[in-house]
Coordinates of C-alpha atoms in Angstrom, one line a residue:
X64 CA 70.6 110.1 82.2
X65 CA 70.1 109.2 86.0
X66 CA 72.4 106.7 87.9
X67 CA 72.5 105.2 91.1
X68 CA 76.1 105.5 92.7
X69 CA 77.2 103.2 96.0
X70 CA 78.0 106.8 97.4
X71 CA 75.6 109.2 96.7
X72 CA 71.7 109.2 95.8
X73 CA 70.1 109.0 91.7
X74 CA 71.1 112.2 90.2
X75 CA 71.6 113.5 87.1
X76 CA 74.8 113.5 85.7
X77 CA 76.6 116.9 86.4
X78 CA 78.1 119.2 83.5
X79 CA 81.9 120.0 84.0
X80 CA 81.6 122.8 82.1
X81 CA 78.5 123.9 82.7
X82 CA 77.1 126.7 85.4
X83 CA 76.6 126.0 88.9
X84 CA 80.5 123.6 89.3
X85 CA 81.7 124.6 92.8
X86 CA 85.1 126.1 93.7
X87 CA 87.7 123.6 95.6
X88 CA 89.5 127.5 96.4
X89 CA 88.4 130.8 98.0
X90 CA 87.2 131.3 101.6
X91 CA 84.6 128.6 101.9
X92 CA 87.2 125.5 100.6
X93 CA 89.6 127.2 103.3
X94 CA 87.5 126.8 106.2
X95 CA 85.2 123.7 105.2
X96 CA 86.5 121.4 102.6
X97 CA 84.7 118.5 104.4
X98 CA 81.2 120.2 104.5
X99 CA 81.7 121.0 100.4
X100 CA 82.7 116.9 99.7
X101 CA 79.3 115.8 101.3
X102 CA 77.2 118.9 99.5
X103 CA 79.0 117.6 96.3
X104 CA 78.3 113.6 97.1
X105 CA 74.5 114.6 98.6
X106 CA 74.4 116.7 94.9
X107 CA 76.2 114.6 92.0
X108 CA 77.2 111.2 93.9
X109 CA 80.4 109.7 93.3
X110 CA 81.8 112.3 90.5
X111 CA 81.3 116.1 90.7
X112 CA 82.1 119.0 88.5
X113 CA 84.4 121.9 90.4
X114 CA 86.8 124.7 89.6
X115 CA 90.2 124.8 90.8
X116 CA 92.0 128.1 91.1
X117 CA 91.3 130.8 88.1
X118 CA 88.1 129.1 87.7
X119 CA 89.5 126.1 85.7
X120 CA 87.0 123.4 85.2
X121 CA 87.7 119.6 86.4
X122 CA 86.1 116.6 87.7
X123 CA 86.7 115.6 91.3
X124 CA 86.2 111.8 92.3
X125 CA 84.3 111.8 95.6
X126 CA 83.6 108.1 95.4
X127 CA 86.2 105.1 97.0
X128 CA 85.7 102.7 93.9
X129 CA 86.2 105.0 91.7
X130 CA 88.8 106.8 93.0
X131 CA 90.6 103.4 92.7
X132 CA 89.5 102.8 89.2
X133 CA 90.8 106.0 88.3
X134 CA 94.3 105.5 89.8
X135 CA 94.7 102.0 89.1
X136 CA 93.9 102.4 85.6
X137 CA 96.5 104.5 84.1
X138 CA 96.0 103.3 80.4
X139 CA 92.8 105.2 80.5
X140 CA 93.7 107.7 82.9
X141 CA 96.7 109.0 82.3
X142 CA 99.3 111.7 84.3
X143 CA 100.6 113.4 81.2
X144 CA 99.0 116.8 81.3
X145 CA 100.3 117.5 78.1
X146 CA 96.7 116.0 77.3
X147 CA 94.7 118.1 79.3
X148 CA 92.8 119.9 76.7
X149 CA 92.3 123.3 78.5
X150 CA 95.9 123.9 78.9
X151 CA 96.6 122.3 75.0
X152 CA 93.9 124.8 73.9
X153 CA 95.5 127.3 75.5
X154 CA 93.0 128.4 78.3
X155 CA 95.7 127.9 81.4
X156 CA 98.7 130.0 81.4
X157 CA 102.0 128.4 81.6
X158 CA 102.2 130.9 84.8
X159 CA 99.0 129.6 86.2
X160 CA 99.6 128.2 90.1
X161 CA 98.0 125.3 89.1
X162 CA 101.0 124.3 86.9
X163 CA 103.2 123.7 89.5
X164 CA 101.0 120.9 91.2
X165 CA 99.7 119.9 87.6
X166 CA 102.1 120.9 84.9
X167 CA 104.0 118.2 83.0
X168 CA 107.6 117.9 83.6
X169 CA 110.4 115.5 83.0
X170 CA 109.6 113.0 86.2
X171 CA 108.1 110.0 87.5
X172 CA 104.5 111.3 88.2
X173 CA 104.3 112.9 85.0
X174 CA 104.8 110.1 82.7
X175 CA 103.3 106.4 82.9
X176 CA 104.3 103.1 81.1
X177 CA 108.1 102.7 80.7
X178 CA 109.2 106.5 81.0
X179 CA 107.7 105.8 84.9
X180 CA 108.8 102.5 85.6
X181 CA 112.7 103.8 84.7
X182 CA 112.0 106.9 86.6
X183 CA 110.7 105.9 89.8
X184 CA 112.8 103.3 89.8
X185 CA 115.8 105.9 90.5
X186 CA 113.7 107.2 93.5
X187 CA 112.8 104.2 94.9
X188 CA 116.1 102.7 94.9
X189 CA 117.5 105.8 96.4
X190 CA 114.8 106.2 99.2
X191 CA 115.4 102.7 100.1
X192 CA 119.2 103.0 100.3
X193 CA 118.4 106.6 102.3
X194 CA 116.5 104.8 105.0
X195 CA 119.0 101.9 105.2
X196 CA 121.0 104.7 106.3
X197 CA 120.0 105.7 109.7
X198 CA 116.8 107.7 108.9
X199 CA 115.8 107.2 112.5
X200 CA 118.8 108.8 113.5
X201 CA 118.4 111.9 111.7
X202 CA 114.9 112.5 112.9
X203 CA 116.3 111.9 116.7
X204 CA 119.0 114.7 116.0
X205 CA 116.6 117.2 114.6
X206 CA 113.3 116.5 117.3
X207 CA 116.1 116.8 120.1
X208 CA 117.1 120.0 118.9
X209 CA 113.3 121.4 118.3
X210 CA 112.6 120.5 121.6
X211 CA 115.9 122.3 123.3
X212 CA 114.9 125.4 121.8
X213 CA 111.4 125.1 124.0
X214 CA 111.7 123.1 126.2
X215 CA 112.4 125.3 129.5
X216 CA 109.3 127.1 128.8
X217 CA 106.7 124.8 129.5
X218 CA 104.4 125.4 126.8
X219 CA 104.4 125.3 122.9
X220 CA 103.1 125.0 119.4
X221 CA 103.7 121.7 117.8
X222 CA 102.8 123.0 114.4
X223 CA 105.4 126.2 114.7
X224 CA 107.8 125.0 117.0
X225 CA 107.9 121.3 115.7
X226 CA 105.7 119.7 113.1
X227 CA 106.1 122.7 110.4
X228 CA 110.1 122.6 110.0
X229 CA 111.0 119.1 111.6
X230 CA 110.9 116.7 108.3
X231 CA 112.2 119.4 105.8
X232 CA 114.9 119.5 108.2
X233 CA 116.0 115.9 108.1
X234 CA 115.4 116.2 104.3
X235 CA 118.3 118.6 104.3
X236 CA 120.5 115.9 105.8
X237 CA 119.2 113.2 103.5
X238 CA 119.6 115.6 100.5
X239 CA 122.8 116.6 100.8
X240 CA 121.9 120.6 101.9
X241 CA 123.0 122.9 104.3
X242 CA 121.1 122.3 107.2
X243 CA 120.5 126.5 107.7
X244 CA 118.1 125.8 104.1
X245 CA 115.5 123.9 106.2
X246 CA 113.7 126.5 107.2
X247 CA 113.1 129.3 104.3
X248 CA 112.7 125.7 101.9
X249 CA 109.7 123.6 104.2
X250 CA 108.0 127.9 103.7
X251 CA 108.7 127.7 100.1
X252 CA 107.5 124.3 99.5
X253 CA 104.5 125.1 101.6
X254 CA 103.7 127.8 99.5
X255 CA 104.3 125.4 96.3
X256 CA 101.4 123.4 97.5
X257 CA 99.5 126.1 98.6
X258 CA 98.9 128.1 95.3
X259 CA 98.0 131.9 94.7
X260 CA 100.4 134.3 93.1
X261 CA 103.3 133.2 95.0
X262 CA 103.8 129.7 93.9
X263 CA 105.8 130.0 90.9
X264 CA 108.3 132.6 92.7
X265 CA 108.9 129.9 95.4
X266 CA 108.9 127.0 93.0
X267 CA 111.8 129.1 90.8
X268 CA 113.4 129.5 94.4
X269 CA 113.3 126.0 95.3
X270 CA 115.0 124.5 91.5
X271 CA 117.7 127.4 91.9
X272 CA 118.6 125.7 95.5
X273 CA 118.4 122.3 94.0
X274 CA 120.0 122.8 91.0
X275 CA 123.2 124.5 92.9
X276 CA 123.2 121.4 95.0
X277 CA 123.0 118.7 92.0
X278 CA 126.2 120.5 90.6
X279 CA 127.8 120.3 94.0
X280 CA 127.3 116.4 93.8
X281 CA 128.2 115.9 90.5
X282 CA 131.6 117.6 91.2
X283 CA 131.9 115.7 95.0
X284 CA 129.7 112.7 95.4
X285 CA 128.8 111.4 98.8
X286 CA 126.3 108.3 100.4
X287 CA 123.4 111.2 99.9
X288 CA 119.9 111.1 98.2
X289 CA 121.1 113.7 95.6
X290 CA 124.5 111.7 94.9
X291 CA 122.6 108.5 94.7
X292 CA 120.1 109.7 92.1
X293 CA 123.1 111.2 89.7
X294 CA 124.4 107.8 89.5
X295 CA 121.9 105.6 89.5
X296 CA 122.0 103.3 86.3
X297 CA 119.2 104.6 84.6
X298 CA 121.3 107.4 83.3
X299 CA 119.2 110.6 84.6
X300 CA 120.4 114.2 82.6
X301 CA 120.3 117.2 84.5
X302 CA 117.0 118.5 83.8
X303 CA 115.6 114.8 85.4
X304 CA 117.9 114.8 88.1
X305 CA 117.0 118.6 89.3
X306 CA 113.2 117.7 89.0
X307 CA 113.2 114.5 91.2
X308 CA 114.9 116.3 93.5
X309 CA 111.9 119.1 93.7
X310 CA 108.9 116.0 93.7
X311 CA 110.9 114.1 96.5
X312 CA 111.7 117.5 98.3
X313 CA 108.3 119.4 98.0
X314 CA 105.9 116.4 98.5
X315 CA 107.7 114.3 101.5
X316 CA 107.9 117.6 103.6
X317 CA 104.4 118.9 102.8
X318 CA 102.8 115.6 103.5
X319 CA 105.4 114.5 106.5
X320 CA 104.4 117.5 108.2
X321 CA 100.8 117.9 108.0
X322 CA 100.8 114.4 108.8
X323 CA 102.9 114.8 111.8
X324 CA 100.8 117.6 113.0
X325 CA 97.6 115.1 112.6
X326 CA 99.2 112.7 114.4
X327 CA 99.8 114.6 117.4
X328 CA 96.2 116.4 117.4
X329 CA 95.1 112.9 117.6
X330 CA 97.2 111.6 120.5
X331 CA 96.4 115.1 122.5
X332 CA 92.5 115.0 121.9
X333 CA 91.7 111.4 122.2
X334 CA 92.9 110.8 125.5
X335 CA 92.8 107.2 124.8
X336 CA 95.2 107.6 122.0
X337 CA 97.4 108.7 124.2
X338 CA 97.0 106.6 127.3
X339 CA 97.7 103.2 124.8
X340 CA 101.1 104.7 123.6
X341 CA 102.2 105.7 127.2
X342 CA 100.9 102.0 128.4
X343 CA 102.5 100.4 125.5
X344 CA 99.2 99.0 123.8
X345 CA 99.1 100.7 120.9
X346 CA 101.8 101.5 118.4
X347 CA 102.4 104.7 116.4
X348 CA 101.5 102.7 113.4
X349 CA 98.2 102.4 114.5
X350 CA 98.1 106.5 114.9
X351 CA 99.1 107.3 111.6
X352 CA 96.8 104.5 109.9
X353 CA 93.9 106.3 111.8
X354 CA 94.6 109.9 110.6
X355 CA 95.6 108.5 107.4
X356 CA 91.7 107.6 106.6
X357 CA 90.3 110.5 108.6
X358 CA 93.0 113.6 107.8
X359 CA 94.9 112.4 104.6
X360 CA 97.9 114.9 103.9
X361 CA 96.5 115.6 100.6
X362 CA 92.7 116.0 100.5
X363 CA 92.7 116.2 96.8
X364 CA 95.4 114.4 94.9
X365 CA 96.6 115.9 91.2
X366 CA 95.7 115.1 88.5
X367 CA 94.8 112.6 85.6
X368 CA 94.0 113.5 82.4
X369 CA 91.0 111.0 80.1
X370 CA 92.9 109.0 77.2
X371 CA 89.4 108.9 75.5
X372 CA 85.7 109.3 75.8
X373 CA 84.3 106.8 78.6
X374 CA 82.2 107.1 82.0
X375 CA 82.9 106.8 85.4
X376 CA 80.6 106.7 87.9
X377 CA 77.7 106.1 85.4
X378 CA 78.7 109.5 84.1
X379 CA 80.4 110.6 80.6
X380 CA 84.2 112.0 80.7
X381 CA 85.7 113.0 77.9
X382 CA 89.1 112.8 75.9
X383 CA 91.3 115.7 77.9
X384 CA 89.3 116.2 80.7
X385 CA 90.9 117.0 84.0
X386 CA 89.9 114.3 86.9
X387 CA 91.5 115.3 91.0
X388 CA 91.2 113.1 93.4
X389 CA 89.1 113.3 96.3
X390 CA 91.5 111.3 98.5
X391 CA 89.7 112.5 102.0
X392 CA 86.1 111.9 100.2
X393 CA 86.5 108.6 99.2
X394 CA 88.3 107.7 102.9
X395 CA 84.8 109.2 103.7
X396 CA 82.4 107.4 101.6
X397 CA 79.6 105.9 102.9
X398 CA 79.9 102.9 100.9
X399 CA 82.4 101.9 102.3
X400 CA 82.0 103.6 105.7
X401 CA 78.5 103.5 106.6
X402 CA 79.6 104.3 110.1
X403 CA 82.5 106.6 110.4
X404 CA 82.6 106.4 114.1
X405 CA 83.9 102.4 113.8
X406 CA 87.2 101.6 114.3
X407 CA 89.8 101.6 111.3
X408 CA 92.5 99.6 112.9
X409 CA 94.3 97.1 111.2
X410 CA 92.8 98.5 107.7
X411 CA 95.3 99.9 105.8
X412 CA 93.1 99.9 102.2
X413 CA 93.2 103.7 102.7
X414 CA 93.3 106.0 99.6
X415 CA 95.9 108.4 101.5
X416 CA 98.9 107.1 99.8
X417 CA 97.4 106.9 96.7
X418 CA 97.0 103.6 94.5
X419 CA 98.2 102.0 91.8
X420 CA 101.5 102.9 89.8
X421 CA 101.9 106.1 91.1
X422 CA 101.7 104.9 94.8
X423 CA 104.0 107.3 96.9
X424 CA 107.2 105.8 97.0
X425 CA 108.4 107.6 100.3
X426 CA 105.8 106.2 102.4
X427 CA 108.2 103.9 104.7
X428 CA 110.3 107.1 105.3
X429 CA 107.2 109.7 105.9
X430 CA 106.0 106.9 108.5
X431 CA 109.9 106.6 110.5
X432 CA 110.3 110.0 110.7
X433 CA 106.6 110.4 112.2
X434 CA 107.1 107.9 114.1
X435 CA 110.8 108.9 115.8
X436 CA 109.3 112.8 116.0
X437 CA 106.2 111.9 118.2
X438 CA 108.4 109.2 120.6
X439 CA 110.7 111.4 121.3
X440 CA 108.2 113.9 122.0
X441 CA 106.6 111.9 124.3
X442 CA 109.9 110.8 126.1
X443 CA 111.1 114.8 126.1
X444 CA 108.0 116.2 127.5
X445 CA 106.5 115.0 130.9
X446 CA 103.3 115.9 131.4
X447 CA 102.3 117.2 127.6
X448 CA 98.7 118.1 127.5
X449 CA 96.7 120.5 125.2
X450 CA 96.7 123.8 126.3
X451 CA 92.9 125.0 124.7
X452 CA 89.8 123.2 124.2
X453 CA 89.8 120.8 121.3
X454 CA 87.2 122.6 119.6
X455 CA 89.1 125.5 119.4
X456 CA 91.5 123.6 117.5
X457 CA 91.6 125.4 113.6
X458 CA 92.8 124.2 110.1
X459 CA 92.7 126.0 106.7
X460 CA 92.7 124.3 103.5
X461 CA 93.5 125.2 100.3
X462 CA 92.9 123.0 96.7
X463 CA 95.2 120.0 97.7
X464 CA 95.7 119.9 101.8
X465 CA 93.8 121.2 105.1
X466 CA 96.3 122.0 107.3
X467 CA 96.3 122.3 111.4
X468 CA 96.6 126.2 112.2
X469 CA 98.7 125.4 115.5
X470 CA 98.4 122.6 118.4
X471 CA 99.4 124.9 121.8
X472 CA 100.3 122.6 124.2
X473 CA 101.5 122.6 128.0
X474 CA 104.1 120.3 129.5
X475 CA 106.2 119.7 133.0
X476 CA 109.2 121.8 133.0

């Protein structure tokens, strides 16, 4: 059966399971995911069969449209793994890496319909009543004291020195934690997202933290995300309570900060970037929306699982089949950006945030502390410039993410 696709040319339709499905890990993925989405889209169109780590077969949705279909639709596509019919069959380990970013468990993005509505309501009402609370303040506190710590030295690494540790940091004041946890926790959580034989270690690491810290506000309450969560009115156990605390935790750093390091690659490389924010006619809003269509902090979102037999993209999927979402290949699809070189401005139908139901909740927060981070930044450091060539800049990817290796810079001391 051949199809025509809005994002790719007439091809056949691809086997998941068959021979030939390329690998989204290994050292190819971690140097060019990009070149491997438009081999996929040039090969299979909108919807192309891969293997994630340990060679486990899935679909991944190069294609804007249906990206959205898939994510809008949760009735047919749903987030409960505990349909995914290679890990019901029993052909992923319940130690595999890919459980952690896949795995069901007892939250919001694992369940749809009313389990999700009552869960996410918890979050949301919490992250709401967290940035009410002087979010902008927090960040201020934190980027101050980044900076201190490099600021008589004229240069730096805005990935090492600031973007890496910055958000898990205020995290630790909007959680509740000790702020000396920032640190080893944004590494942990890094390695979460990450993958590879580590991830389960640093996951364990992370719930043992959190769960020490939900008992600690259970016993002495305060105005903190953990407290608020414990007492919302939709009654949360222990076991629900501990694992909203890891999604919230894991995801808001990981994406904050890769988002953050985009964000200031952008304003350093595009000098006009950064002349507008110095002259006042652009806004950090309009950074972010830019490197949230070009460098989304999650190239590849996890995961939906088919409800039944249908087709997407002209193509049959069947009942338990594994779908990711190609979040950075459908920002990139020709259909709907014949012309990537054309402005985005003012167009915020990107797919970084996701869609639909699941839509991240913590966006308003991600964008204040990005925001705060990169102003102060700019008011701290007179003078900031890249130190290298911007083609020597380098990122490695893995399944989910492409992060920024480092962004050396030099500044007026």
């Amino acid at each position: 059966m051949n199809h025509q696709t809005p994002s790719g040319p007439a091809t056949g339709c691809p086997v998941a399971h068959g021979e030939g499905a390329t690998r989204l890990y290994g050292s190819q993925a971690a140097t060019d995911p990009h070149g491997i989405y438009a081999r996929l889209r040039e090969e299979h169109g909108s919807f192309a069969p891969v293997l994630l780590e340990g060679d486990v077969p899935a679909w991944l949705v190069l294609g804007y449209r249906e990206n959205r279909r898939v994510l809008d639709n949760p009735l047919q596509f749903s987030r409960d793994s505990r349909i995914w019919r290679d890990f019901r069959d029993g052909r992923v380990d319940a130690t595999s890496p890919l459980i952690q970013m896949l795995g069901w468990r007892p939250d919001c993005v694992s369940q749809d319909g009313e389990p999700h509505r009552r869960l996410r309501g918890a979050v949301t009402d919490n992250l709401y009543a967290v940035a009410g609370r002087g979010i902008r303040r927090h960040v201020t506190h934190f980027a101050h004291k980044q900076i201190d710590a490099f600021a008589d030295a004229g240069r730096a690494d805005l990935v090492a020195d600031f973007a890496e540790y910055l958000p898990m940091l205020v995290l630790t004041r909007v959680f509740g934690l000790a702020e000396g946890e920032g640190r080893s926790l944004a590494e942990s959580s890094n390695l979460v997202i990450k993958g590879g034989a580590d991830a389960l270690t640093h996951n364990d690491r992370i719930m043992g933290i959190l769960g020490e810290l939900a008992a600690r506000r259970r016993a002495e309450p305060g105005s903190d995300f953990t407290s608020g969560l414990i007492e919302h009115h939709a009654g949360l156990d222990e076991d629900e309570i501990v694992q909203h605390l890891r999604l919230v935790l894991i995801t808001a750093h990981t994406m904050t900060s890769n988002l953050l390091a985009r964000a200031l690659q952008l304003v350093l490389t595009e000098t006009s970037w950064l002349s507008g924010l110095v002259s006042g006619q652009l806004n950090l809003s309009a950074v972010v929306e830019e490197v949230m269509w070009n460098s989304p902090p999650l190239a590849v979102l996890p995961g939906r699982f088919a409800t039944a037999d249908l087709e997407l993209g002209g193509c049959p999927v069947k009942e338990g089949d594994l779908l990711v979402l190609g979040l950075a290949a459908g920002n990139h699809d020709p259909g709907i950006r014949p012309d990537p070189g054309v402005s985005v401005q003012g167009n915020a139908s990107h797919l970084a945030f996701s869609s639909g139901p699941h839509e991240c909740p913590g966006q308003n927060m991600g964008q204040a502390i990005i925001e705060t981070a990169v102003d102060v930044l700019l008011h701290r450091l007179p003078g900031l410039r890249l130190a290298v060539p911007p083609e020597e800049l380098t990122s490695t990817a893995s399944t989910w993410e492409s992060r920024l290796d480092s962004l050396p810079v030099e500044f007026t001391v």
